[in-house]
Amino acid sequence: MEQSMLSFVLTHLPDNWDTNVSYKTSTVFEVILCRSKNAGEYESVESMFYGANISQISRVQNPFQYGRYMLRREMLNSTYENTVFHAVHKDDLNTALKFNCDYRRYSRKREGIYENSQHPMFYNSFSDLINKIIHPISDINVLVLKIMTKAPKTQCDYYIQYVVEF
C-alpha cells in the first residue's frame, strides 16, 4: 500500500521539482537554488523578501508531506491556496523539516520565536513575520509554505516549499 501511494504521489509532483531523485524513505530532499540554473524560481522566492540579504534558498522536496497535503486537499475539496511564512531558529530547522513545523518538538520554543498556539505561527508576508521576531534575522530561517485553509486543523493542511537562509 505504501509503495503504491508513493508511486501515485510521484506521478503528480509539482512541475518545478527535480525528477531524478530516489525517494526511499521519508527523509527530506533539499535542492539548493542558484540564480543561474533556477533563475525564475529563485527570483520568484527572493521577491517575497523585499530585498532582504538572502544567503541561500533551498527547495524542499518531500513527497510524503506533499502527498498528505494533496489527499487532505482532495478530501476537503478545497480550492483555496495561499503562501505563508514560518520562522524557525537555525537549531530547529531539521526538526521543522522532518516533522512539518511541529513547534512542540522545537528546542528553542521558549525563546520568543514561537507563540503558544495550537499550530505553528504562519504569517501572510515576510514583513509581518519580521515585525514579530525578536531574534536577529541571522539566527533564524524562514520557511515558505503552501497552505490550503485560513485556519489549519491538521499538519496535512500545509507543506513546506522553501527554506530561506540569511
Short mmCIF file of N, CA and C in Angstrom, two decimals, residues 17-142:
data_model
loop_
_atom_site.label_atom_id
_atom_site.label_comp_id
_atom_site.label_asym_id
_atom_site.label_seq_id
_atom_site.Cartn_x
_atom_site.Cartn_y
_atom_site.Cartn_z
N TRP A 17 9.82 20.46 -9.35
CA TRP A 17 10.64 19.51 -8.60
C TRP A 17 11.58 18.75 -9.52
N ASP A 18 12.77 18.47 -9.02
CA ASP A 18 13.70 17.62 -9.76
C ASP A 18 13.15 16.20 -9.79
N THR A 19 13.22 15.57 -10.94
CA THR A 19 12.63 14.23 -11.09
C THR A 19 13.65 13.11 -10.97
N ASN A 20 14.93 13.42 -10.99
CA ASN A 20 15.94 12.37 -10.90
C ASN A 20 16.34 12.08 -9.45
N VAL A 21 15.36 11.98 -8.58
CA VAL A 21 15.57 11.75 -7.16
C VAL A 21 14.92 10.43 -6.79
N SER A 22 15.58 9.67 -5.95
CA SER A 22 15.02 8.41 -5.48
C SER A 22 14.50 8.60 -4.06
N TYR A 23 13.20 8.47 -3.88
CA TYR A 23 12.58 8.64 -2.57
C TYR A 23 12.34 7.26 -1.98
N LYS A 24 13.22 6.83 -1.09
CA LYS A 24 13.08 5.50 -0.50
C LYS A 24 12.63 5.58 0.96
N THR A 25 12.88 6.68 1.60
CA THR A 25 12.47 6.88 2.99
C THR A 25 11.79 8.23 3.08
N SER A 26 11.29 8.54 4.25
CA SER A 26 10.59 9.81 4.42
C SER A 26 11.55 10.96 4.74
N THR A 27 12.82 10.83 4.36
CA THR A 27 13.75 11.93 4.57
C THR A 27 13.45 13.06 3.60
N VAL A 28 13.84 14.23 3.99
CA VAL A 28 13.58 15.43 3.20
C VAL A 28 14.71 15.61 2.20
N PHE A 29 14.36 15.93 0.98
CA PHE A 29 15.34 16.19 -0.06
C PHE A 29 15.32 17.68 -0.35
N GLU A 30 16.47 18.31 -0.21
CA GLU A 30 16.56 19.75 -0.47
C GLU A 30 17.38 20.03 -1.72
N VAL A 31 16.90 20.93 -2.53
CA VAL A 31 17.61 21.36 -3.73
C VAL A 31 17.99 22.81 -3.52
N ILE A 32 19.27 23.09 -3.50
CA ILE A 32 19.73 24.48 -3.35
C ILE A 32 19.54 25.18 -4.69
N LEU A 33 18.80 26.27 -4.68
CA LEU A 33 18.54 27.02 -5.90
C LEU A 33 19.67 28.00 -6.16
N CYS A 34 20.03 28.14 -7.40
CA CYS A 34 21.03 29.15 -7.75
C CYS A 34 20.45 30.07 -8.81
N ARG A 35 20.92 31.29 -8.81
CA ARG A 35 20.38 32.31 -9.72
C ARG A 35 20.50 31.91 -11.19
N SER A 36 21.58 31.25 -11.54
CA SER A 36 21.79 30.93 -12.95
C SER A 36 20.95 29.73 -13.41
N LYS A 37 20.95 28.66 -12.65
CA LYS A 37 20.25 27.44 -13.08
C LYS A 37 18.74 27.52 -12.86
N ASN A 38 18.32 28.09 -11.75
CA ASN A 38 16.89 28.18 -11.38
C ASN A 38 16.45 29.63 -11.32
N ALA A 39 16.82 30.42 -12.29
CA ALA A 39 16.64 31.87 -12.24
C ALA A 39 15.20 32.29 -11.93
N GLY A 40 14.23 31.80 -12.67
CA GLY A 40 12.84 32.22 -12.47
C GLY A 40 12.31 31.84 -11.10
N GLU A 41 12.57 30.62 -10.68
CA GLU A 41 12.11 30.15 -9.37
C GLU A 41 12.82 30.91 -8.25
N TYR A 42 14.14 31.09 -8.37
CA TYR A 42 14.91 31.82 -7.36
C TYR A 42 14.38 33.24 -7.21
N GLU A 43 14.21 33.92 -8.33
CA GLU A 43 13.75 35.31 -8.29
C GLU A 43 12.33 35.43 -7.74
N SER A 44 11.50 34.44 -8.03
CA SER A 44 10.13 34.44 -7.52
C SER A 44 10.12 34.37 -5.99
N VAL A 45 10.94 33.48 -5.44
CA VAL A 45 11.02 33.35 -3.98
C VAL A 45 11.70 34.59 -3.38
N GLU A 46 12.79 35.02 -3.99
CA GLU A 46 13.53 36.18 -3.50
C GLU A 46 12.64 37.42 -3.43
N SER A 47 11.74 37.58 -4.39
CA SER A 47 10.87 38.77 -4.42
C SER A 47 9.92 38.84 -3.23
N MET A 48 9.66 37.72 -2.58
CA MET A 48 8.78 37.71 -1.40
C MET A 48 9.45 38.30 -0.17
N PHE A 49 10.77 38.57 -0.27
CA PHE A 49 11.53 39.01 0.91
C PHE A 49 12.01 40.44 0.83
N TYR A 50 11.45 41.23 -0.06
CA TYR A 50 11.62 42.68 -0.10
C TYR A 50 13.07 43.15 0.00
N GLY A 51 13.98 42.50 -0.69
CA GLY A 51 15.37 42.95 -0.70
C GLY A 51 16.20 42.54 0.50
N ALA A 52 15.70 41.64 1.34
CA ALA A 52 16.49 41.16 2.48
C ALA A 52 17.74 40.47 1.95
N ASN A 53 18.80 40.48 2.74
CA ASN A 53 20.07 39.88 2.34
C ASN A 53 20.00 38.35 2.50
N ILE A 54 19.58 37.67 1.45
CA ILE A 54 19.41 36.22 1.47
C ILE A 54 20.73 35.55 1.10
N SER A 55 21.15 34.56 1.90
CA SER A 55 22.38 33.84 1.56
C SER A 55 22.09 32.57 0.77
N GLN A 56 20.91 31.95 1.00
CA GLN A 56 20.60 30.72 0.27
C GLN A 56 19.11 30.45 0.28
N ILE A 57 18.61 29.92 -0.84
CA ILE A 57 17.23 29.46 -0.95
C ILE A 57 17.29 28.00 -1.36
N SER A 58 16.57 27.15 -0.63
CA SER A 58 16.51 25.72 -0.95
C SER A 58 15.06 25.33 -1.18
N ARG A 59 14.84 24.53 -2.22
CA ARG A 59 13.52 23.96 -2.45
C ARG A 59 13.42 22.67 -1.65
N VAL A 60 12.32 22.49 -0.94
CA VAL A 60 12.09 21.27 -0.16
C VAL A 60 11.24 20.33 -1.00
N GLN A 61 11.74 19.13 -1.20
CA GLN A 61 11.01 18.11 -1.95
C GLN A 61 10.75 16.94 -1.01
N ASN A 62 9.58 16.90 -0.43
CA ASN A 62 9.19 15.81 0.46
C ASN A 62 7.87 15.25 -0.05
N PRO A 63 7.91 14.18 -0.84
CA PRO A 63 6.67 13.65 -1.42
C PRO A 63 5.71 13.09 -0.38
N PHE A 64 6.21 12.74 0.78
CA PHE A 64 5.35 12.20 1.83
C PHE A 64 4.46 13.30 2.41
N GLN A 65 5.07 14.46 2.74
CA GLN A 65 4.26 15.58 3.23
C GLN A 65 3.39 16.15 2.12
N TYR A 66 3.93 16.23 0.92
CA TYR A 66 3.16 16.74 -0.21
C TYR A 66 1.96 15.82 -0.49
N GLY A 67 2.17 14.52 -0.42
CA GLY A 67 1.09 13.55 -0.63
C GLY A 67 -0.01 13.70 0.40
N ARG A 68 0.37 13.88 1.66
CA ARG A 68 -0.64 14.10 2.71
C ARG A 68 -1.43 15.36 2.43
N TYR A 69 -0.74 16.40 1.98
CA TYR A 69 -1.39 17.67 1.63
C TYR A 69 -2.40 17.46 0.50
N MET A 70 -1.99 16.75 -0.54
CA MET A 70 -2.88 16.52 -1.68
C MET A 70 -4.09 15.68 -1.31
N LEU A 71 -3.89 14.66 -0.46
CA LEU A 71 -5.02 13.85 0.00
C LEU A 71 -6.00 14.69 0.81
N ARG A 72 -5.48 15.51 1.69
CA ARG A 72 -6.33 16.38 2.52
C ARG A 72 -7.07 17.39 1.63
N ARG A 73 -6.37 17.93 0.65
CA ARG A 73 -6.98 18.88 -0.27
C ARG A 73 -8.14 18.23 -1.02
N GLU A 74 -7.94 17.00 -1.46
CA GLU A 74 -8.99 16.25 -2.16
C GLU A 74 -10.17 15.98 -1.22
N MET A 75 -9.85 15.61 0.01
CA MET A 75 -10.89 15.30 1.00
C MET A 75 -11.75 16.53 1.30
N LEU A 76 -11.11 17.68 1.42
CA LEU A 76 -11.84 18.92 1.73
C LEU A 76 -12.44 19.56 0.48
N ASN A 77 -12.02 19.07 -0.67
CA ASN A 77 -12.44 19.66 -1.94
C ASN A 77 -12.12 21.17 -1.94
N SER A 78 -10.92 21.49 -1.48
CA SER A 78 -10.51 22.87 -1.29
C SER A 78 -9.92 23.46 -2.57
N THR A 79 -10.29 24.67 -2.87
CA THR A 79 -9.68 25.41 -3.97
C THR A 79 -8.82 26.55 -3.45
N TYR A 80 -8.93 26.84 -2.15
CA TYR A 80 -8.13 27.90 -1.53
C TYR A 80 -6.68 27.43 -1.42
N GLU A 81 -5.75 28.31 -1.76
CA GLU A 81 -4.34 28.02 -1.54
C GLU A 81 -3.63 29.35 -1.38
N ASN A 82 -2.73 29.41 -0.41
CA ASN A 82 -2.02 30.64 -0.14
C ASN A 82 -0.59 30.31 0.24
N THR A 83 0.28 31.29 0.12
CA THR A 83 1.66 31.16 0.56
C THR A 83 1.78 31.85 1.91
N VAL A 84 2.40 31.16 2.88
CA VAL A 84 2.61 31.72 4.21
C VAL A 84 4.07 31.52 4.62
N PHE A 85 4.46 32.22 5.68
CA PHE A 85 5.84 32.20 6.16
C PHE A 85 5.86 31.75 7.61
N HIS A 86 6.89 30.98 7.96
CA HIS A 86 7.06 30.49 9.32
C HIS A 86 8.54 30.61 9.67
N ALA A 87 8.85 31.21 10.79
CA ALA A 87 10.24 31.37 11.21
C ALA A 87 10.63 30.26 12.18
N VAL A 88 11.83 29.74 11.97
CA VAL A 88 12.38 28.77 12.91
C VAL A 88 13.82 29.17 13.23
N HIS A 89 14.21 28.93 14.46
CA HIS A 89 15.59 29.15 14.83
C HIS A 89 16.43 28.14 14.06
N LYS A 90 17.65 28.50 13.71
CA LYS A 90 18.52 27.60 12.95
C LYS A 90 18.68 26.25 13.63
N ASP A 91 18.66 26.23 14.96
CA ASP A 91 18.77 24.97 15.70
C ASP A 91 17.56 24.07 15.48
N ASP A 92 16.44 24.62 15.09
CA ASP A 92 15.20 23.85 14.92
C ASP A 92 14.87 23.53 13.46
N LEU A 93 15.73 23.92 12.54
CA LEU A 93 15.41 23.73 11.12
C LEU A 93 15.18 22.27 10.76
N ASN A 94 16.08 21.39 11.13
CA ASN A 94 15.92 19.97 10.77
C ASN A 94 14.66 19.38 11.38
N THR A 95 14.32 19.78 12.59
CA THR A 95 13.09 19.31 13.24
C THR A 95 11.87 19.81 12.47
N ALA A 96 11.89 21.07 12.07
CA ALA A 96 10.76 21.62 11.31
C ALA A 96 10.58 20.89 9.99
N LEU A 97 11.67 20.59 9.31
CA LEU A 97 11.59 19.89 8.04
C LEU A 97 11.12 18.45 8.21
N LYS A 98 11.64 17.79 9.21
CA LYS A 98 11.28 16.39 9.43
C LYS A 98 9.85 16.22 9.91
N PHE A 99 9.38 17.12 10.78
CA PHE A 99 8.07 16.98 11.41
C PHE A 99 7.07 18.05 10.95
N ASN A 100 7.29 18.62 9.78
CA ASN A 100 6.35 19.56 9.17
C ASN A 100 5.90 20.68 10.12
N CYS A 101 6.88 21.37 10.67
CA CYS A 101 6.64 22.54 11.53
C CYS A 101 5.92 22.20 12.83
N ASP A 102 6.14 21.04 13.38
CA ASP A 102 5.54 20.70 14.67
C ASP A 102 6.32 21.44 15.76
N TYR A 103 5.85 22.61 16.09
CA TYR A 103 6.56 23.51 17.01
C TYR A 103 6.74 22.90 18.40
N ARG A 104 5.94 21.89 18.75
CA ARG A 104 6.07 21.24 20.07
C ARG A 104 7.40 20.51 20.18
N ARG A 105 8.02 20.18 19.07
CA ARG A 105 9.29 19.47 19.06
C ARG A 105 10.50 20.41 19.02
N TYR A 106 10.28 21.70 18.81
CA TYR A 106 11.38 22.65 18.70
C TYR A 106 12.12 22.79 20.02
N SER A 107 13.43 22.89 19.96
CA SER A 107 14.22 23.04 21.18
C SER A 107 14.23 24.49 21.68
N ARG A 108 13.98 25.45 20.82
CA ARG A 108 14.02 26.87 21.18
C ARG A 108 12.64 27.48 21.39
N LYS A 109 11.65 26.68 21.70
CA LYS A 109 10.28 27.19 21.73
C LYS A 109 10.00 28.18 22.85
N ARG A 110 10.84 28.27 23.83
CA ARG A 110 10.59 29.19 24.93
C ARG A 110 11.37 30.49 24.81
N GLU A 111 11.94 30.73 23.67
CA GLU A 111 12.79 31.90 23.50
C GLU A 111 12.15 33.03 22.70
N GLY A 112 10.84 33.05 22.61
CA GLY A 112 10.16 34.17 21.97
C GLY A 112 10.03 34.08 20.47
N ILE A 113 10.40 32.96 19.87
CA ILE A 113 10.27 32.83 18.42
C ILE A 113 8.89 32.32 18.06
N TYR A 114 8.39 31.39 18.86
CA TYR A 114 7.12 30.74 18.55
C TYR A 114 6.11 31.11 19.63
N GLU A 115 4.92 31.43 19.18
CA GLU A 115 3.87 31.71 20.15
C GLU A 115 3.21 30.42 20.57
N ASN A 116 2.61 30.42 21.74
CA ASN A 116 1.95 29.25 22.26
C ASN A 116 0.57 29.15 21.62
N SER A 117 0.43 28.26 20.65
CA SER A 117 -0.84 28.13 19.96
C SER A 117 -1.02 26.67 19.55
N GLN A 118 -2.14 26.38 18.96
CA GLN A 118 -2.42 25.01 18.57
C GLN A 118 -1.59 24.59 17.35
N HIS A 119 -1.28 25.52 16.49
CA HIS A 119 -0.49 25.25 15.29
C HIS A 119 0.65 26.24 15.21
N PRO A 120 1.63 25.96 14.37
CA PRO A 120 2.73 26.93 14.24
C PRO A 120 2.20 28.28 13.77
N MET A 121 2.95 29.31 14.08
CA MET A 121 2.55 30.66 13.66
C MET A 121 2.92 30.86 12.21
N PHE A 122 1.92 31.17 11.40
CA PHE A 122 2.12 31.47 9.99
C PHE A 122 1.80 32.94 9.76
N TYR A 123 2.59 33.56 8.89
CA TYR A 123 2.40 34.97 8.58
C TYR A 123 2.14 35.10 7.08
N ASN A 124 1.32 36.05 6.72
CA ASN A 124 0.95 36.24 5.32
C ASN A 124 2.03 36.93 4.49
N SER A 125 2.99 37.55 5.17
CA SER A 125 4.08 38.19 4.44
C SER A 125 5.34 38.15 5.30
N PHE A 126 6.47 38.34 4.65
CA PHE A 126 7.74 38.38 5.35
C PHE A 126 7.78 39.58 6.30
N SER A 127 7.21 40.70 5.90
CA SER A 127 7.22 41.88 6.77
C SER A 127 6.40 41.64 8.03
N ASP A 128 5.27 40.93 7.93
CA ASP A 128 4.50 40.58 9.13
C ASP A 128 5.34 39.72 10.07
N LEU A 129 6.05 38.76 9.50
CA LEU A 129 6.88 37.85 10.30
C LEU A 129 8.02 38.61 10.97
N ILE A 130 8.72 39.41 10.21
CA ILE A 130 9.90 40.10 10.73
C ILE A 130 9.54 41.09 11.84
N ASN A 131 8.33 41.63 11.81
CA ASN A 131 7.88 42.54 12.86
C ASN A 131 7.59 41.82 14.17
N LYS A 132 7.43 40.50 14.15
CA LYS A 132 7.12 39.73 15.36
C LYS A 132 8.34 39.04 15.97
N ILE A 133 9.39 38.88 15.21
CA ILE A 133 10.57 38.14 15.65
C ILE A 133 11.47 39.06 16.47
N ILE A 134 11.91 38.56 17.63
CA ILE A 134 12.79 39.37 18.47
C ILE A 134 14.26 39.00 18.28
N HIS A 135 14.54 37.87 17.64
CA HIS A 135 15.92 37.44 17.40
C HIS A 135 16.47 38.10 16.14
N PRO A 136 17.78 38.21 16.05
CA PRO A 136 18.37 38.72 14.82
C PRO A 136 18.03 37.79 13.65
N ILE A 137 17.86 38.36 12.48
CA ILE A 137 17.49 37.57 11.31
C ILE A 137 18.56 36.52 10.99
N SER A 138 19.79 36.77 11.40
CA SER A 138 20.86 35.80 11.15
C SER A 138 20.69 34.52 11.97
N ASP A 139 19.86 34.55 13.01
CA ASP A 139 19.63 33.36 13.85
C ASP A 139 18.45 32.52 13.40
N ILE A 140 17.70 33.00 12.41
CA ILE A 140 16.50 32.26 12.00
C ILE A 140 16.58 31.85 10.53
N ASN A 141 15.76 30.88 10.20
CA ASN A 141 15.47 30.53 8.81
C ASN A 141 13.99 30.77 8.63
N VAL A 142 13.61 31.14 7.43
CA VAL A 142 12.20 31.33 7.13
C VAL A 142 11.77 30.22 6.18
#
